[in-house]
Each structure stands twice: as C-alpha cells, then as structure tokens.
mmCIF file of C-alpha atoms in Angstrom:
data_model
loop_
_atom_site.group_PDB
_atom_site.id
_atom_site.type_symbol
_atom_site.label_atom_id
_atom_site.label_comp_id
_atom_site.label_asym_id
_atom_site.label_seq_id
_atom_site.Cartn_x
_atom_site.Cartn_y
_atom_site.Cartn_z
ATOM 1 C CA UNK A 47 0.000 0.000 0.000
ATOM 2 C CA UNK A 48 1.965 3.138 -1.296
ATOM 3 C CA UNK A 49 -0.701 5.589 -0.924
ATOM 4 C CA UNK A 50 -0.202 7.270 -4.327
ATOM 5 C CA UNK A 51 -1.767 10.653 -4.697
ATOM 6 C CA UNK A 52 -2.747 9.831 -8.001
ATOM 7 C CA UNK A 53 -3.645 6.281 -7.647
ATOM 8 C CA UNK A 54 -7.379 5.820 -9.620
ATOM 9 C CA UNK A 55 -8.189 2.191 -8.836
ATOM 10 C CA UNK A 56 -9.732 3.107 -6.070
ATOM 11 C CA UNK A 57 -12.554 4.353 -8.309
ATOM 12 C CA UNK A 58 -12.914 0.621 -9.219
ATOM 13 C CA UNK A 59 -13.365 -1.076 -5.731
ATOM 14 C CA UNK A 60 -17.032 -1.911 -4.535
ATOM 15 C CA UNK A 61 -15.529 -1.876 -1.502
ATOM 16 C CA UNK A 62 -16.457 1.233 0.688
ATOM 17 C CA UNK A 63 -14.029 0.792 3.478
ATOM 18 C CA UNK A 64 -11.180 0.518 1.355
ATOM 19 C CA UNK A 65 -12.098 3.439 -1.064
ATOM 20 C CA UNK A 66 -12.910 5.360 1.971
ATOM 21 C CA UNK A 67 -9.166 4.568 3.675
ATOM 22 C CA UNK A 68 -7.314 4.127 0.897
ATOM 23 C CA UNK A 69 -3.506 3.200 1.667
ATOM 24 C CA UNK A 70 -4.485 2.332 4.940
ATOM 25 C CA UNK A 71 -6.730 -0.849 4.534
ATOM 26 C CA UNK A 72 -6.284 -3.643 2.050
ATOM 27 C CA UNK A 73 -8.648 -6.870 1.112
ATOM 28 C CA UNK A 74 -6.346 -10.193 0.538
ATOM 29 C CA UNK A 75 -7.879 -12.089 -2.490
ATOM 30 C CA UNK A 76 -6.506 -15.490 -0.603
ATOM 31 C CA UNK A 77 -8.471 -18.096 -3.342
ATOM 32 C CA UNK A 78 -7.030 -16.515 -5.937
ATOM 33 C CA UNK A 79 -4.351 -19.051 -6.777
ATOM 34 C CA UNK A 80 -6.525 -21.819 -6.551
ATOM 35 C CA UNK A 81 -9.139 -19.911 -9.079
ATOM 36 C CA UNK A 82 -6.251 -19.314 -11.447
ATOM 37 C CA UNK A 83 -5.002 -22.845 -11.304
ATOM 38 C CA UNK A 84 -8.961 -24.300 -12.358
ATOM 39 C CA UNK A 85 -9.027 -21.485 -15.124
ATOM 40 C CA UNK A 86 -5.909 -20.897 -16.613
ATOM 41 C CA UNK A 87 -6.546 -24.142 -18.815
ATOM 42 C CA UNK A 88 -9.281 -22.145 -20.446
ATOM 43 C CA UNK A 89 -7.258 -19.317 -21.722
ATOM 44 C CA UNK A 90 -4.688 -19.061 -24.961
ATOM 45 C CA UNK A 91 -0.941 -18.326 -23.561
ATOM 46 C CA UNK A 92 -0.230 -14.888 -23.792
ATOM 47 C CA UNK A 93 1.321 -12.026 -21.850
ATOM 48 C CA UNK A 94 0.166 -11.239 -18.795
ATOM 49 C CA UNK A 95 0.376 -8.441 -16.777
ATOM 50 C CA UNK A 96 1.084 -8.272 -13.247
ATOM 51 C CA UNK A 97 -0.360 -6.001 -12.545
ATOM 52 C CA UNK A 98 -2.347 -2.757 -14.268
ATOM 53 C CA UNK A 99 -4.145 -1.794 -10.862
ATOM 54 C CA UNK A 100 -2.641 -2.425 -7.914
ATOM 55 C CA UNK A 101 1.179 -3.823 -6.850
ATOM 56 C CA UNK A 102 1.813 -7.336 -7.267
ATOM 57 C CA UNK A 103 4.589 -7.090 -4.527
ATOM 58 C CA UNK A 104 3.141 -5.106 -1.702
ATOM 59 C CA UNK A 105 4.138 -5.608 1.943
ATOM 60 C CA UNK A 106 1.814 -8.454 2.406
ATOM 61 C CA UNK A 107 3.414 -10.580 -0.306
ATOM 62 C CA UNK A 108 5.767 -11.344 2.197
ATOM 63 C CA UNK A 109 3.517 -13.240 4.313
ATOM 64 C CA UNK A 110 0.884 -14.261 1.745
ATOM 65 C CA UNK A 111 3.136 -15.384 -1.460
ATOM 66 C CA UNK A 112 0.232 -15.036 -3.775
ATOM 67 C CA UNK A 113 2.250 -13.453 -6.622
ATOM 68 C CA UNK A 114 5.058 -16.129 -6.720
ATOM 69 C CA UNK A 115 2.138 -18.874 -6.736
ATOM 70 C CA UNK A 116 0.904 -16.908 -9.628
ATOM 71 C CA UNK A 117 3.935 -16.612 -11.625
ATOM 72 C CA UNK A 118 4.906 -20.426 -10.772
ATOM 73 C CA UNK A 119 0.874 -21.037 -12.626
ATOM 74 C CA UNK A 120 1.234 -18.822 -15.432
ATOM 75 C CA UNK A 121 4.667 -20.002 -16.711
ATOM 76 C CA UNK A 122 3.569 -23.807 -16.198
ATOM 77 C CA UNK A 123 0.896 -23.559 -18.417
ATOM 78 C CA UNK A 124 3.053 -21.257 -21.148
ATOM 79 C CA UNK A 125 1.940 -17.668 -20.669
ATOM 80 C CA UNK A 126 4.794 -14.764 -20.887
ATOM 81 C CA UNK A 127 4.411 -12.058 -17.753
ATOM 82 C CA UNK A 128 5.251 -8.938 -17.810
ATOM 83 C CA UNK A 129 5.609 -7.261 -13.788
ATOM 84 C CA UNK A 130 5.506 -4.078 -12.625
ATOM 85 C CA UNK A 131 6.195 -3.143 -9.123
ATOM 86 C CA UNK A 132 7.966 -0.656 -6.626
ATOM 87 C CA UNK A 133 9.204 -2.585 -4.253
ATOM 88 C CA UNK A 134 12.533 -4.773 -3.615
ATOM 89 C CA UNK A 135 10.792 -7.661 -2.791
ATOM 90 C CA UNK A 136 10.335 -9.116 -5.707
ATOM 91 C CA UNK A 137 14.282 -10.273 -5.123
ATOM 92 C CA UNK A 138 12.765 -12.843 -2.966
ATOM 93 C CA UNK A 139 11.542 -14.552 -5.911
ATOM 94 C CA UNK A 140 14.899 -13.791 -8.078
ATOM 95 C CA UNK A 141 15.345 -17.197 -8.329
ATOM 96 C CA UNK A 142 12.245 -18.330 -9.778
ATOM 97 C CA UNK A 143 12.453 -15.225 -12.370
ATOM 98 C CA UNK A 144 15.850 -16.255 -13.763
ATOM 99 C CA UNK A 145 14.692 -19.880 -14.007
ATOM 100 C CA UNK A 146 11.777 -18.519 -16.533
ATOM 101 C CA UNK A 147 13.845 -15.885 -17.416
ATOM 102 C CA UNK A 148 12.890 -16.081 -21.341
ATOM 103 C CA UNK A 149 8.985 -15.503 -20.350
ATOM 104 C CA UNK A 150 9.349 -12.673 -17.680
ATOM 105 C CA UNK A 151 10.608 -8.858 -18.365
ATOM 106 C CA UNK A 152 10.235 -6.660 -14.991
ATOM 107 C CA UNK A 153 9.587 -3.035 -14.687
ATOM 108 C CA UNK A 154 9.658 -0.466 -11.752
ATOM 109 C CA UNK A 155 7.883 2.521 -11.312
ATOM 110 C CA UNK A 156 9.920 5.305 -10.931
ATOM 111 C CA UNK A 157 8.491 9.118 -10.647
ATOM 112 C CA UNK A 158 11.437 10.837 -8.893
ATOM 113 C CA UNK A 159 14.628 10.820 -6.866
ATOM 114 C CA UNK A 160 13.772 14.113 -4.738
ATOM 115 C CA UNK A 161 12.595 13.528 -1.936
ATOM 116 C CA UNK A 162 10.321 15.944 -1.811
ATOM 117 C CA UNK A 163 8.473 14.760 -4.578
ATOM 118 C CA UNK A 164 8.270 11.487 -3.657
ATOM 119 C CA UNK A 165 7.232 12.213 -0.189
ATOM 120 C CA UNK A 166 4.063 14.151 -1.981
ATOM 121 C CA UNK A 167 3.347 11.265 -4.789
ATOM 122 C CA UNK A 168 3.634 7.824 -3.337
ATOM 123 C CA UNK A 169 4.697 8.757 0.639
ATOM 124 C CA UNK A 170 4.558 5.214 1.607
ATOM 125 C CA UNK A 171 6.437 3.080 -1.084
ATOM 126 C CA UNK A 172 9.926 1.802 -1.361
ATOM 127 C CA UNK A 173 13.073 4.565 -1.894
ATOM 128 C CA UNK A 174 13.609 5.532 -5.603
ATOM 129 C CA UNK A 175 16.805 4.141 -4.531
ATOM 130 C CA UNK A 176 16.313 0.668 -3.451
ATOM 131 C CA UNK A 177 14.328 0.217 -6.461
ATOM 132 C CA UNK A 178 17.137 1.333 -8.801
ATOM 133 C CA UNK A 179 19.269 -1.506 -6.719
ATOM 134 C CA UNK A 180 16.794 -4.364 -7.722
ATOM 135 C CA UNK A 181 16.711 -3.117 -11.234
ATOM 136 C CA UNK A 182 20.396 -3.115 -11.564
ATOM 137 C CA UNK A 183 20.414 -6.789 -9.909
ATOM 138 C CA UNK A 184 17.627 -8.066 -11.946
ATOM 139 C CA UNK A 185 19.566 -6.551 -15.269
ATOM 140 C CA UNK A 186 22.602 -8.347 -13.961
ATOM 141 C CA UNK A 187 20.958 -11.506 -14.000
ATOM 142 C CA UNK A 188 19.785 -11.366 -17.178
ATOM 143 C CA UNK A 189 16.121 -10.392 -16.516
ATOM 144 C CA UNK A 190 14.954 -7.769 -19.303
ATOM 145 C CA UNK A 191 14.004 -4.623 -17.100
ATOM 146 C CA UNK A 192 12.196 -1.159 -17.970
ATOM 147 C CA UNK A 193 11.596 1.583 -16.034
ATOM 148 C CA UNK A 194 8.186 3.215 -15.838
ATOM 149 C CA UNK A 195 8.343 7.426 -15.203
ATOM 150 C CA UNK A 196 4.844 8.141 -14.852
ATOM 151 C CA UNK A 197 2.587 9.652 -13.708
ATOM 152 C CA UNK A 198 4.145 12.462 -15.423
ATOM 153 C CA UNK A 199 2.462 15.396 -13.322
ATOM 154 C CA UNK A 200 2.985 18.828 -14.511
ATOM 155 C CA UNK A 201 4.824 21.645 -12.164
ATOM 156 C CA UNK A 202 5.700 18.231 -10.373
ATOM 157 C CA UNK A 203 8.184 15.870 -11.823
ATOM 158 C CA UNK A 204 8.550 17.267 -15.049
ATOM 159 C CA UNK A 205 11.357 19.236 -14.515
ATOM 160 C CA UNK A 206 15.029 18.665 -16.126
ATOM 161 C CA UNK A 207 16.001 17.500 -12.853
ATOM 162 C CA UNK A 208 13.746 14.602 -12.811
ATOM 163 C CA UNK A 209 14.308 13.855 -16.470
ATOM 164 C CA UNK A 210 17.849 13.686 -16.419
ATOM 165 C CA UNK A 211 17.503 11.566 -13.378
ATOM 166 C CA UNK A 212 15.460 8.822 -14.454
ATOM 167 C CA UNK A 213 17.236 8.568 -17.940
ATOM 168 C CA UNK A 214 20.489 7.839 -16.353
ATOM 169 C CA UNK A 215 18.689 5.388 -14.048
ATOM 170 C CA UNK A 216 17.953 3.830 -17.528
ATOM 171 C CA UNK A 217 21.223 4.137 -18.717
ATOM 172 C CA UNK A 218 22.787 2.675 -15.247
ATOM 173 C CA UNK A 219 20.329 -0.267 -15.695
ATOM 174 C CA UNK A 220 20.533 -1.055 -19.318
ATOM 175 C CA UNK A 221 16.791 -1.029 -18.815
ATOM 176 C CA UNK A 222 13.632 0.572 -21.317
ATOM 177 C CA UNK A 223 11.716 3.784 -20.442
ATOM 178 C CA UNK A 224 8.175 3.301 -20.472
ATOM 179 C CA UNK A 225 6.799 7.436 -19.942
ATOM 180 C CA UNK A 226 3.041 8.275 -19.544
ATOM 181 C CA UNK A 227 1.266 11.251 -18.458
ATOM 182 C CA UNK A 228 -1.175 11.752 -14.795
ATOM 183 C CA UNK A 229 -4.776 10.588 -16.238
ATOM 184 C CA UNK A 230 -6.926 13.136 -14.936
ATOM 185 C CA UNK A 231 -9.899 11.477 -12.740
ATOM 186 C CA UNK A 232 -13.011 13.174 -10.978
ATOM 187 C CA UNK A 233 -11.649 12.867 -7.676
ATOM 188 C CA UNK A 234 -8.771 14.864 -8.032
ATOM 189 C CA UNK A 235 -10.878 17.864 -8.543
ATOM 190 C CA UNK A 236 -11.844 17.550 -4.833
ATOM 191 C CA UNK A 237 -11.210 20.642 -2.650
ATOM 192 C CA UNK A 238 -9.616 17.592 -0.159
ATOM 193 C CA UNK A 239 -6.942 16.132 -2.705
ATOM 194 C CA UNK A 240 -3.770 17.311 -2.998
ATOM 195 C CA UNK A 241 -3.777 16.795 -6.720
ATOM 196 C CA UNK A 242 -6.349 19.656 -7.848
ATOM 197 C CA UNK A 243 -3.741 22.574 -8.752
ATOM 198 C CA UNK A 244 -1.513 20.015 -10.765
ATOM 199 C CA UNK A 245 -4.586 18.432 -12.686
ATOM 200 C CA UNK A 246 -5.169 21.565 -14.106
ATOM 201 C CA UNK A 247 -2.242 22.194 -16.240
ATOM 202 C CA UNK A 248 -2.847 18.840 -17.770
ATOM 203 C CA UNK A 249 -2.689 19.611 -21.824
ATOM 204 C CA UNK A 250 -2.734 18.155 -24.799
ATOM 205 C CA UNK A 251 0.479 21.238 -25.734
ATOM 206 C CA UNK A 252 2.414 20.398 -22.640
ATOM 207 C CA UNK A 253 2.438 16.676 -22.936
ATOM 208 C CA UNK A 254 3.576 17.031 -26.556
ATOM 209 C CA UNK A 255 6.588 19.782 -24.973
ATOM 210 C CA UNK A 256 7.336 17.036 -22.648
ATOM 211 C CA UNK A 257 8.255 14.467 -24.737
ATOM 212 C CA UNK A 258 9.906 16.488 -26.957
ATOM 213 C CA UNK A 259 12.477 17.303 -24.195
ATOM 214 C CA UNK A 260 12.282 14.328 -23.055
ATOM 215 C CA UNK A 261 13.461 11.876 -25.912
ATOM 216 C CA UNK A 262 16.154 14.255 -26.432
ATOM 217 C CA UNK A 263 17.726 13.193 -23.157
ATOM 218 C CA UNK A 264 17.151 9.726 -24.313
ATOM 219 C CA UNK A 265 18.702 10.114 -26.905
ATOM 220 C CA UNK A 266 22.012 11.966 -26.010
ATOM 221 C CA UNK A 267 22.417 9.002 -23.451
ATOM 222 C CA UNK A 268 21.050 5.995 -26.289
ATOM 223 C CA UNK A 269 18.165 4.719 -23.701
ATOM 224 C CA UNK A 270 15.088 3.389 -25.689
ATOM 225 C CA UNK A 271 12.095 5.276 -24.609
ATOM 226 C CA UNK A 272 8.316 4.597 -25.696
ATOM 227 C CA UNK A 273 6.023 7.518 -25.203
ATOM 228 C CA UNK A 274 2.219 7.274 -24.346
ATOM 229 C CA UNK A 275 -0.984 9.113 -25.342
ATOM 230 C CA UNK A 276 0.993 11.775 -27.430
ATOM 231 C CA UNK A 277 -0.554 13.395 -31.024
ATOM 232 C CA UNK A 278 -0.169 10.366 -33.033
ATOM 233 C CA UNK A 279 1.562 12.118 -36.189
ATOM 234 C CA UNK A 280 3.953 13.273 -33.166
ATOM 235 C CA UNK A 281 4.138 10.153 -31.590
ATOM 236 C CA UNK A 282 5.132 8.084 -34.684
ATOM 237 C CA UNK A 283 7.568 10.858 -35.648
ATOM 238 C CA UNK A 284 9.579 10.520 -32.592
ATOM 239 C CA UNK A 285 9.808 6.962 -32.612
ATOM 240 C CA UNK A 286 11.020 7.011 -35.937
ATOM 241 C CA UNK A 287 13.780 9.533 -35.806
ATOM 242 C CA UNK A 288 14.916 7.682 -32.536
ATOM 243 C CA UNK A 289 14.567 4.095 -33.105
ATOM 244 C CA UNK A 290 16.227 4.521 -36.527
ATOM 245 C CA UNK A 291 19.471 5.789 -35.310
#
C-alpha cells in the first residue's frame, strides 16, 4: 500500500471501506491461486500483466506469497508475464524469475529521486533508490528490465532535474523507459486532494513539450524510450527519428 496521490483504482473497488481509507486498509484475495489454477486451462498463452491496478509485490506478499504462486501457474501452463512493481521484494523470488527468465521482463515505477516529490506522490512506497538496486540486480541476472516514469504530473516531476535523473537510471540499468502522463480522474478535482492545482495544467500542448524534451535526453544518453498518449503524427515521428538511429 503506497498511498499514491494519483492512484485511480480506487474508483474501481465496490468496496467502501477501502475506497474510503485508501492506503491504509487492504482486502487479501486469498483463493485466488486456486481460481487461477482451475481457469488458466481455459485461456490461450499470452502475456500477462502483473499487474495494471494495484502492486503485485506489496508488503503483504511477504507473508501471503500469492504473486510467486501466480507466476509459478502462469509459466507452467506457457503464458509470458510482464511485472511491474515498486518494491525490492520481488528479489525474494529472483530465483524463480531467472529460471523462466525467457517468459518474464520486470519493470519499476519510478516518478522521482527528490525527496520531496516522492514524499508528496507515493509517501509510503519503497526509496527511488532501493528500487534502482533491484533493477540493476535483476539486469545483472539477465532479466529484461524497464523503467516506468509516470505519472508524469505537470509543475511536479517534469522538470530537467527529474528527467535527467530517471534517464540515467535507464542508462545505469541497461533497462527501457516506459513514460506516460497523470490521467486526470473526478476525484482529483476535490477541494480535499492534494492533486487539484496540478490536474489543471494537464494539456494536450504540454504533454507534446514534454516528450519532446524528453526523448532528447534519451537520446544523447542511447536509452530506448516509448512515449504514451501523445498526437499520433507526433508520436510516430519521434519513434522514428529515434529508433532509426
């Protein structure tokens, strides 16, 4: 539970006391390696994602294991995973990762290195920094890694600063850059959450300025980047004059 500022699946829970305490209360889904293991027969192998809405690794893993039981399902029964986390602990299960190393690529979130900012975006998850440790282990072992720097939140971490950063975090990895812009949801308009005055400056013109400055810091320091939700004739423009140096 990292608390994230930004976080919108708790606009999908039907469940009032966690929407209600959100970071503070969490529902354990303890059957669901048992349900996976009587459906995953029904489905064609594929990718799958773990996970779009909510941290596969979060403190409870620990005690629960539910997302190694997962990963030991999916790879039996020939589906590729793709994981996304921010937090360390997914070197627990380091060895089961390099022993399906061919059918698992891990990313970590990354939205800053100050402090400040990260105190103000996701105040209870891992340090930037311990994060940039597992990456570099992960990449050491052979595991194909990507970083994820987003939400992109304007007047937040947009800055050079944070750019810069994160692209050399790339760079020191050998891992991707996945970068995505803050989604703007209802509930940030709320006089109560601290995301109304960034929401705001959310726009089409500044995303498109981003990633402009962006991608050229990925490319003076040759990390592949893939931009989200920019102008398409933009979009495929700067993937072209990148990806065909």
């Amino acid at each position: 539970m990292h608390n994230c500022t930004y976080c919108y699946a708790r606009q999908y829970t039907k469940l009032r006391e966690v929407s209600l305490n959100w970071g503070r209360v969490i529902f354990v889904k303890e059957n669901i390696s048992s349900i996976l293991r009587n459906e995953v027969k029904n489905y064609k192998p594929g990718v799958v994602g773990l996970s779009t809405i909510t941290d596969p690794y979060q403190p409870v893993e620990a005690i629960y294991r539910l997302t190694r039981s997962l990963i030991e399902i999916l790879v039996k029964n020939g589906f590729k995973i793709s994981i996304q986390t921010k937090n360390p602990l997914i070197l627990r299960d380091l060895d089961l990762i390099i022993k399906h190393v061919d059918r698992i690529d891990v990313g970590f979130t990354i939205t800053s290195f100050q402090k400040r900012i990260v105190d103000f975006i996701e105040p209870f998850a891992p340090s930037p920094k311990a994060r940039l440790d597992a990456l570099k282990k992960l990449n050491d072992k052979g595991v194909e890694t990507w970083i994820f720097y987003g939400p992109v939140i304007p007047g937040l971490n947009d800055d050079f600063e944070t750019m810069k950063s994160i692209v050399e975090a790339g760079f020191l990895t050998n891992s991707k850059i996945l970068v995505d812009r803050l989604h703007v949801k209802s509930f940030m308009y709320s006089q109560d959450n601290p995301m109304k005055d960034f929401v705001k400056k959310v726009s089409r013109e500044w995303w498109n300025d981003f990633l402009n400055n962006f991608l050229k810091i990925c490319s003076e320091y040759d990390v592949y980047c893939i931009p989200g939700f920019a102008e398409p004739m933009f979009k495929n423009r700067v993937i072209d004059e990148f990806y065909s140096k």
